[in-house]
Amino acid sequence: MRISEFSVRHPVVLGIILITLAFFGIIALIGTNVEFMGAINTPQVYVVAVYPGASSQDIENTVIDVLEDDFVTLQNFKSMTSQATNSLAMIVISFADGVDAYEMQTEVRNRINDLSSSLPSGLQGDPVAIVGGAEMLPIISFAVTGGEDLANLSEYVSEQIVPQITRLEGVSTVTVTGALEPVVEIKARLEDLDSKNISLLNIYQVLSYSNLSMPLGSAEYYGQQIQLRFDASYDSLEDIKNLAVGATEDGKVIHLSDVCDVSLIYEEPEYITRSNGADAIVVEVCKRSDGNTLSITDDIKKILDSERARSGGVLSFSLISDDSQTIRSSLKNVIESGVLGVIIAVLVIFLFLNDAKATLVIGLSIPLSIFFTTIVMAVMGISINLMSISGIVVSLGSIVDASIVVLDQVYRFYQKKKSDGSYENTLTQAILKGSAVVDTSVIGSNLTTVVVFIPIAMLSGIVGMILYPVSMTFMVAIFSSLIVAIIFVPFLLKLFVREKNRTQAKDNIVGRTTVKLEKLFKRALRYALDHALLFIVFAFALLLISIYLITALGFAFIPSTDNGDFYIDLAFPDSYTLENTDEAMLKAYEILSANVPEMQAYLMYSGKGSSIFDFSTSGSANKGSIHVVLTPSEERERDIHEIISQMQSLLSENIPGAKVSVRNGGFDNLVSFISSGGGYGLTLVGEDQSLLYQEAKRIENFLKTDPEVMSVSINSNYDSRVATMNASYDYMTSMGLTSYEAGMTNAILFNGVDVGVFSSGEDNYDIKLTSDVKDDGIDKSSLSDIKIYSSQTGAKISLDAIASLDTSTELSQINHVDRSRSITISANLISENTSGVTSRVDDYLKQNPLEEGIEKRTGGIGELMNDSYGPLLKMGAIGIFLVYVVMVLVFERYRQPLLIMLTVPFGMIGILLTLVAFGSTLNLISIMGIVTLVGMLVNNGIILVDYTNQLMEAGRLSYIEKNNIEYDKDENIYGIIPMEEEKRLLVENLVEGASSRIRPILMSALTTILGVIPMAFASGSGSEIYAPLGQVIMGGLTASTFITLFLMPLFYYRSEIKRMKRFYSRAERRINK
């Protein structure tokens, strides 16, 4: 029993299956996680170490080199980059694709623990290992302003807001910036220390050995075994003040308060945070990989609303970023495109069939396929995101293809009349016959569409993460449409169609037009067959000409988006103080507010950049940044790229001495994070740091002249002023002074050191020992007032006697790539197209080669493209081969599948024309569209060739029977009939086969083409990402539809004629022998 027969004979079974499918489909749809782009997590571990007061050179020598030498031996190690800046070390370790980053994080932490004795004691805690990926980027951030003062606001945020958010399901980290941190400050008064002959190092040692609480083991106490503990921790600030740090000559105790000021203060942050014109505290929230962005952000906004109401309007909570808005807006746009596409597709079907019930059958195949797809998505853990929904939307036209072919063939049998005018078949007979005719071709055409995606779905790395949702949902949707066409369409036809009213499709205007088109097409195809070679040559010439359009296309990794936010980074001369920077940043804000009326909110830092790689809580006095949030794209006339270009120009012209960089936010920010900077990047690697810098500056100056470059920078400059105390080791030794005594004393004097934790109730406060030496600034003469005590001789030695103060300018950042020193030149471009800049820089370096010992490596988006496109093209080629394999299995021939494959390149004519017309680039998404199109393009060819083969076989049998030719029924009958008759049959059946396929091919093509038009022309948040997919399919399928109808018969004809001549020629030679 055939499947279609089972469907017709068992309606109750099919009915309950439909109900079950719908029920679980809806449940899966409701319960599936919702995201913007799905999980994009690279196998990377970030290691961050804070070394307060250390220069980049110190960080490189004492932290970076030690850790890198060990990390390079990690299992599955792939590559490593590092940055050493003032007070901060960061190492990024990349592992082989498919490695679990969380397992490697544990291994990295173990390595750090093993190396703790080799790392400097001045580190602020142990280096921290963090798993890299999109989860490091906040899903929501907001600014808190208002209240009496920033200190109370800081306490309120940390004690009231943060705990509520941390408890939410799915939240991984909550980061607070701009808050004041309470600390116990012990500030040594140097004059009092000197007058009482107490060394600063003695103060440090007393504090280090105080505040002690430790276990003492167990003992028997009155006959019972108990645990012993020694506790001499501070109970109050008075305990700290009363510490004994020395004695007078007459034996009177000198207390800490006699020589130091002890107080609980709020430590001022090293940067200024503002939002909406007021000092602000910023809270950023990141989610776990399994966290639901929509539910987390909704819960956070409820918390903020509640706290706002509780404060009586005193506190203000301003959203700076909210991924849920982007997700909702983007999904709304793509879903609207899909719904509109469905409506158009159903309307096209109705116009062709002129039968509401038949249209209903086809229309129902869409939700049935979607329900099946959502169930599989839920089982496979695929979230509802922009790419997975795009896969479903793109598949909508293809979903109905199989059902259209089945229904069209059923209707041909259903409406076929006998000579006496009565109908030849009942509805059941028509369903069974029609399904039987097209089952093989429908299965083959759907399998070709599916198999091309199998290698794409197996891609690893960032490309695999982006394309996996769209490829899997498309495959599942097409596979489900095959099940619907074979199993459910026969059942639905039997359920809805009634035999008493058989309406011919040609009775309406579309039907009559189709009939006329078939007649016209027959005449045109006969003419083309008579001049087959000429038409084929013309088609290939057109293809070659169209390929030239590639030169008019730009190349990009992924289309740039307009998610309504961007970042402004300004770097000022190293001599700038925080006050100088803040003044310049306020001027930048004035320019911004005067020229960007679309601004909805902003967050401004003075003394801190907005780099997504900035893991330090310390600031950089000469840097500033502004995160600008705009009104939704549909509410403004200008797109974000116009605004970015304007601000880049205005700020560069009006903020003297500043290096300005304006970059896009949204998904572009994520791409920048993944590609370590985004835009154009070029990394120079070598061991000679001065030569690296010289060559980097040369390329930077060249890029500044490029018309596509908005801003350019290098990640290492000689802009860090360092004053080095060069100590005389011989003199220190002669005075009985050790390097530790001199070095630690200076660390306390100029930087301050942590000396424990003071606990008061549930609150813990760091204790910091510092001095008043920097209160009035320092110079060379001030060194004579600083005294260092020798523990061996008791002598008091002035600092200027043992060290000279020499100033120099050093690199503010030292970079490594795989343990070699490097410098990266980065450029923000006016568009996402990097091909032009890359080409021009390559040409420049060919004419002006790099110095010996310096090698270049592609960075930024270019590196991402190089790493991504190779595997993508390889998997695409494998997919195309699999399409050929499926067709060979369907036809059981090698030659005819090759003929069908020949039509695929001609789809590029429409693809390239469409991309040029839309001004789109050739990028990851458009290439995905081309791969998608490969499976679609061969479908019509498969159905046409399969039907023509059936007609040819039937024609030969008819001739044999009519002329009473004897033949072996188990043998191939090809060649039994005369050659001239074979030629006549070939032409007649090609014309008949192609013309009879016009209606299903046009229905199929139009439902797909018109269905993706809303996607191709989509605007609004996120549309830039999925629009190229619709554009490629719209253009490629439009061109290939006409090509298939004409070129496929011509290829078939030329191939069969050659085969025929060879066969009959060999047969004639055998007869003559």
mmCIF file of N, CA and C in Angstrom, residues 1008-1073:
data_model
loop_
_atom_site.group_PDB
_atom_site.id
_atom_site.type_symbol
_atom_site.label_atom_id
_atom_site.label_comp_id
_atom_site.label_asym_id
_atom_site.label_seq_id
_atom_site.Cartn_x
_atom_site.Cartn_y
_atom_site.Cartn_z
ATOM 1 N N THR A 1008 7.473 31.583 -4.082
ATOM 2 C CA THR A 1008 8.763 31.823 -3.418
ATOM 3 C C THR A 1008 9.250 33.244 -3.651
ATOM 4 N N ILE A 1009 9.220 33.684 -4.918
ATOM 5 C CA ILE A 1009 9.733 35.018 -5.250
ATOM 6 C C ILE A 1009 8.917 36.106 -4.558
ATOM 7 N N LEU A 1010 7.588 36.043 -4.748
ATOM 8 C CA LEU A 1010 6.739 37.057 -4.118
ATOM 9 C C LEU A 1010 6.749 36.922 -2.601
ATOM 10 N N GLY A 1011 6.955 35.692 -2.123
ATOM 11 C CA GLY A 1011 6.996 35.478 -0.676
ATOM 12 C C GLY A 1011 8.207 36.097 -0.014
ATOM 13 N N VAL A 1012 9.346 36.192 -0.726
ATOM 14 C CA VAL A 1012 10.551 36.777 -0.121
ATOM 15 C C VAL A 1012 10.707 38.257 -0.452
ATOM 16 N N ILE A 1013 9.832 38.796 -1.301
ATOM 17 C CA ILE A 1013 9.921 40.230 -1.618
ATOM 18 C C ILE A 1013 9.833 41.093 -0.361
ATOM 19 N N PRO A 1014 8.887 40.830 0.572
ATOM 20 C CA PRO A 1014 8.873 41.640 1.805
ATOM 21 C C PRO A 1014 10.186 41.562 2.566
ATOM 22 N N MET A 1015 10.825 40.396 2.547
ATOM 23 C CA MET A 1015 12.115 40.246 3.219
ATOM 24 C C MET A 1015 13.198 41.029 2.479
ATOM 25 N N ALA A 1016 13.199 40.946 1.158
ATOM 26 C CA ALA A 1016 14.227 41.623 0.359
ATOM 27 C C ALA A 1016 14.157 43.140 0.515
ATOM 28 N N PHE A 1017 12.944 43.672 0.633
ATOM 29 C CA PHE A 1017 12.770 45.121 0.744
ATOM 30 C C PHE A 1017 12.600 45.578 2.193
ATOM 31 N N ALA A 1018 12.811 44.683 3.143
ATOM 32 C CA ALA A 1018 12.548 44.994 4.554
ATOM 33 C C ALA A 1018 13.432 46.132 5.043
ATOM 34 N N SER A 1019 12.887 46.927 5.934
ATOM 35 C CA SER A 1019 13.633 47.979 6.620
ATOM 36 C C SER A 1019 13.322 47.881 8.097
ATOM 37 N N GLY A 1020 14.109 48.578 8.912
ATOM 38 C CA GLY A 1020 13.896 48.504 10.346
ATOM 39 C C GLY A 1020 14.988 47.708 11.019
ATOM 40 N N SER A 1021 14.920 47.630 12.330
ATOM 41 C CA SER A 1021 15.961 46.994 13.138
ATOM 42 C C SER A 1021 16.198 45.551 12.723
ATOM 43 N N GLY A 1022 17.467 45.231 12.436
ATOM 44 C CA GLY A 1022 17.854 43.865 12.107
ATOM 45 C C GLY A 1022 17.631 43.460 10.672
ATOM 46 N N SER A 1023 16.898 44.281 9.895
ATOM 47 C CA SER A 1023 16.569 43.881 8.524
ATOM 48 C C SER A 1023 17.806 43.796 7.643
ATOM 49 N N GLU A 1024 18.855 44.574 7.983
ATOM 50 C CA GLU A 1024 20.070 44.545 7.172
ATOM 51 C C GLU A 1024 20.699 43.156 7.143
ATOM 52 N N ILE A 1025 20.467 42.384 8.199
ATOM 53 C CA ILE A 1025 21.084 41.062 8.282
ATOM 54 C C ILE A 1025 20.391 40.063 7.375
ATOM 55 N N TYR A 1026 19.047 40.046 7.411
ATOM 56 C CA TYR A 1026 18.349 39.000 6.651
ATOM 57 C C TYR A 1026 17.907 39.444 5.259
ATOM 58 N N ALA A 1027 17.903 40.757 4.973
ATOM 59 C CA ALA A 1027 17.446 41.230 3.657
ATOM 60 C C ALA A 1027 18.248 40.631 2.499
ATOM 61 N N PRO A 1028 19.605 40.538 2.580
ATOM 62 C CA PRO A 1028 20.345 39.944 1.452
ATOM 63 C C PRO A 1028 19.909 38.527 1.123
ATOM 64 N N LEU A 1029 19.446 37.791 2.120
ATOM 65 C CA LEU A 1029 18.948 36.440 1.877
ATOM 66 C C LEU A 1029 17.753 36.478 0.933
ATOM 67 N N GLY A 1030 16.814 37.391 1.209
ATOM 68 C CA GLY A 1030 15.650 37.550 0.342
ATOM 69 C C GLY A 1030 16.017 38.086 -1.022
ATOM 70 N N GLN A 1031 16.978 39.010 -1.064
ATOM 71 C CA GLN A 1031 17.389 39.608 -2.339
ATOM 72 C C GLN A 1031 18.000 38.567 -3.266
ATOM 73 N N VAL A 1032 18.871 37.727 -2.719
ATOM 74 C CA VAL A 1032 19.526 36.695 -3.529
ATOM 75 C C VAL A 1032 18.503 35.710 -4.080
ATOM 76 N N ILE A 1033 17.591 35.262 -3.229
ATOM 77 C CA ILE A 1033 16.594 34.275 -3.669
ATOM 78 C C ILE A 1033 15.636 34.903 -4.677
ATOM 79 N N MET A 1034 15.236 36.139 -4.445
ATOM 80 C CA MET A 1034 14.329 36.816 -5.369
ATOM 81 C C MET A 1034 14.970 36.957 -6.751
ATOM 82 N N GLY A 1035 16.193 37.470 -6.794
ATOM 83 C CA GLY A 1035 16.857 37.683 -8.080
ATOM 84 C C GLY A 1035 17.256 36.398 -8.755
ATOM 85 N N GLY A 1036 17.846 35.487 -7.986
ATOM 86 C CA GLY A 1036 18.319 34.239 -8.577
ATOM 87 C C GLY A 1036 17.202 33.364 -9.081
ATOM 88 N N LEU A 1037 16.116 33.276 -8.322
ATOM 89 C CA LEU A 1037 15.001 32.418 -8.725
ATOM 90 C C LEU A 1037 14.235 33.004 -9.905
ATOM 91 N N THR A 1038 14.159 34.334 -9.955
ATOM 92 C CA THR A 1038 13.489 34.977 -11.090
ATOM 93 C C THR A 1038 14.206 34.637 -12.391
ATOM 94 N N ALA A 1039 15.531 34.795 -12.367
ATOM 95 C CA ALA A 1039 16.308 34.508 -13.571
ATOM 96 C C ALA A 1039 16.276 33.019 -13.904
ATOM 97 N N SER A 1040 16.434 32.185 -12.884
ATOM 98 C CA SER A 1040 16.546 30.746 -13.151
ATOM 99 C C SER A 1040 15.233 30.137 -13.609
ATOM 100 N N THR A 1041 14.098 30.732 -13.230
ATOM 101 C CA THR A 1041 12.807 30.190 -13.669
ATOM 102 C C THR A 1041 12.701 30.221 -15.184
ATOM 103 N N PHE A 1042 13.030 31.360 -15.757
ATOM 104 C CA PHE A 1042 12.985 31.470 -17.223
ATOM 105 C C PHE A 1042 14.087 30.629 -17.861
ATOM 106 N N ILE A 1043 15.231 30.586 -17.180
ATOM 107 C CA ILE A 1043 16.349 29.801 -17.706
ATOM 108 C C ILE A 1043 15.995 28.316 -17.716
ATOM 109 N N THR A 1044 15.369 27.867 -16.632
ATOM 110 C CA THR A 1044 15.007 26.447 -16.539
ATOM 111 C C THR A 1044 14.027 26.067 -17.640
ATOM 112 N N LEU A 1045 13.019 26.902 -17.850
ATOM 113 C CA LEU A 1045 11.996 26.583 -18.834
ATOM 114 C C LEU A 1045 12.560 26.521 -20.257
ATOM 115 N N PHE A 1046 13.577 27.339 -20.545
ATOM 116 C CA PHE A 1046 14.144 27.348 -21.891
ATOM 117 C C PHE A 1046 15.446 26.558 -21.981
ATOM 118 N N LEU A 1047 16.391 26.848 -21.084
ATOM 119 C CA LEU A 1047 17.706 26.244 -21.210
ATOM 120 C C LEU A 1047 17.702 24.750 -20.896
ATOM 121 N N MET A 1048 16.931 24.356 -19.898
ATOM 122 C CA MET A 1048 16.917 22.946 -19.520
ATOM 123 C C MET A 1048 16.483 22.062 -20.690
ATOM 124 N N PRO A 1049 15.390 22.386 -21.393
ATOM 125 C CA PRO A 1049 15.040 21.588 -22.577
ATOM 126 C C PRO A 1049 16.134 21.612 -23.649
ATOM 127 N N LEU A 1050 16.808 22.755 -23.787
ATOM 128 C CA LEU A 1050 17.870 22.847 -24.798
ATOM 129 C C LEU A 1050 19.046 21.964 -24.422
ATOM 130 N N PHE A 1051 19.465 21.995 -23.153
ATOM 131 C CA PHE A 1051 20.541 21.122 -22.699
ATOM 132 C C PHE A 1051 20.147 19.649 -22.887
ATOM 133 N N TYR A 1052 18.927 19.350 -22.506
ATOM 134 C CA TYR A 1052 18.411 17.982 -22.617
ATOM 135 C C TYR A 1052 18.437 17.557 -24.089
ATOM 136 N N TYR A 1053 17.962 18.450 -24.946
ATOM 137 C CA TYR A 1053 17.873 18.152 -26.384
ATOM 138 C C TYR A 1053 19.264 17.891 -26.969
ATOM 139 N N ARG A 1054 20.211 18.807 -26.713
ATOM 140 C CA ARG A 1054 21.557 18.647 -27.276
ATOM 141 C C ARG A 1054 22.219 17.369 -26.751
ATOM 142 N N SER A 1055 22.019 17.083 -25.484
ATOM 143 C CA SER A 1055 22.617 15.886 -24.895
ATOM 144 C C SER A 1055 22.027 14.618 -25.494
ATOM 145 N N GLU A 1056 20.719 14.600 -25.625
ATOM 146 C CA GLU A 1056 20.063 13.406 -26.160
ATOM 147 C C GLU A 1056 20.391 13.194 -27.638
ATOM 148 N N ILE A 1057 20.507 14.264 -28.399
ATOM 149 C CA ILE A 1057 20.870 14.148 -29.812
ATOM 150 C C ILE A 1057 22.251 13.517 -29.957
ATOM 151 N N LYS A 1058 23.213 13.979 -29.114
ATOM 152 C CA LYS A 1058 24.560 13.404 -29.161
ATOM 153 C C LYS A 1058 24.524 11.931 -28.759
ATOM 154 N N ARG A 1059 23.772 11.625 -27.715
ATOM 155 C CA ARG A 1059 23.645 10.247 -27.268
ATOM 156 C C ARG A 1059 23.016 9.383 -28.361
ATOM 157 N N MET A 1060 21.990 9.947 -28.991
ATOM 158 C CA MET A 1060 21.268 9.235 -30.038
ATOM 159 C C MET A 1060 22.197 8.927 -31.207
ATOM 160 N N LYS A 1061 22.983 9.913 -31.630
ATOM 161 C CA LYS A 1061 23.882 9.725 -32.769
ATOM 162 C C LYS A 1061 24.922 8.662 -32.465
ATOM 163 N N ARG A 1062 25.492 8.704 -31.261
ATOM 164 C CA ARG A 1062 26.498 7.707 -30.886
ATOM 165 C C ARG A 1062 25.886 6.307 -30.868
ATOM 166 N N PHE A 1063 24.692 6.203 -30.276
ATOM 167 C CA PHE A 1063 24.064 4.890 -30.123
ATOM 168 C C PHE A 1063 23.719 4.291 -31.478
ATOM 169 N N TYR A 1064 23.033 5.068 -32.318
ATOM 170 C CA TYR A 1064 22.584 4.535 -33.607
ATOM 171 C C TYR A 1064 23.759 4.328 -34.554
ATOM 172 N N SER A 1065 24.808 5.157 -34.396
ATOM 173 C CA SER A 1065 25.990 4.969 -35.234
ATOM 174 C C SER A 1065 26.679 3.653 -34.902
ATOM 175 N N ARG A 1066 26.810 3.380 -33.595
ATOM 176 C CA ARG A 1066 27.422 2.099 -33.179
ATOM 177 C C ARG A 1066 26.553 0.921 -33.629
ATOM 178 N N ALA A 1067 25.213 1.103 -33.509
ATOM 179 C CA ALA A 1067 24.299 0.020 -33.915
ATOM 180 C C ALA A 1067 24.428 -0.251 -35.406
ATOM 181 N N GLU A 1068 24.567 0.812 -36.185
ATOM 182 C CA GLU A 1068 24.680 0.660 -37.638
ATOM 183 C C GLU A 1068 25.984 -0.044 -37.998
ATOM 184 N N ARG A 1069 27.082 0.304 -37.278
ATOM 185 C CA ARG A 1069 28.361 -0.349 -37.550
ATOM 186 C C ARG A 1069 28.301 -1.836 -37.220
ATOM 187 N N ARG A 1070 27.593 -2.175 -36.141
ATOM 188 C CA ARG A 1070 27.481 -3.590 -35.782
ATOM 189 C C ARG A 1070 26.700 -4.357 -36.836
ATOM 190 N N ILE A 1071 25.633 -3.702 -37.364
ATOM 191 C CA ILE A 1071 24.820 -4.360 -38.403
ATOM 192 C C ILE A 1071 25.644 -4.554 -39.670
ATOM 193 N N ASN A 1072 26.414 -3.561 -40.055
ATOM 194 C CA ASN A 1072 27.215 -3.632 -41.269
ATOM 195 C C ASN A 1072 28.304 -4.698 -41.176
ATOM 196 N N LYS A 1073 28.753 -4.954 -39.966
ATOM 197 C CA LYS A 1073 29.772 -5.991 -39.798
ATOM 198 C C LYS A 1073 29.170 -7.370 -40.008
#
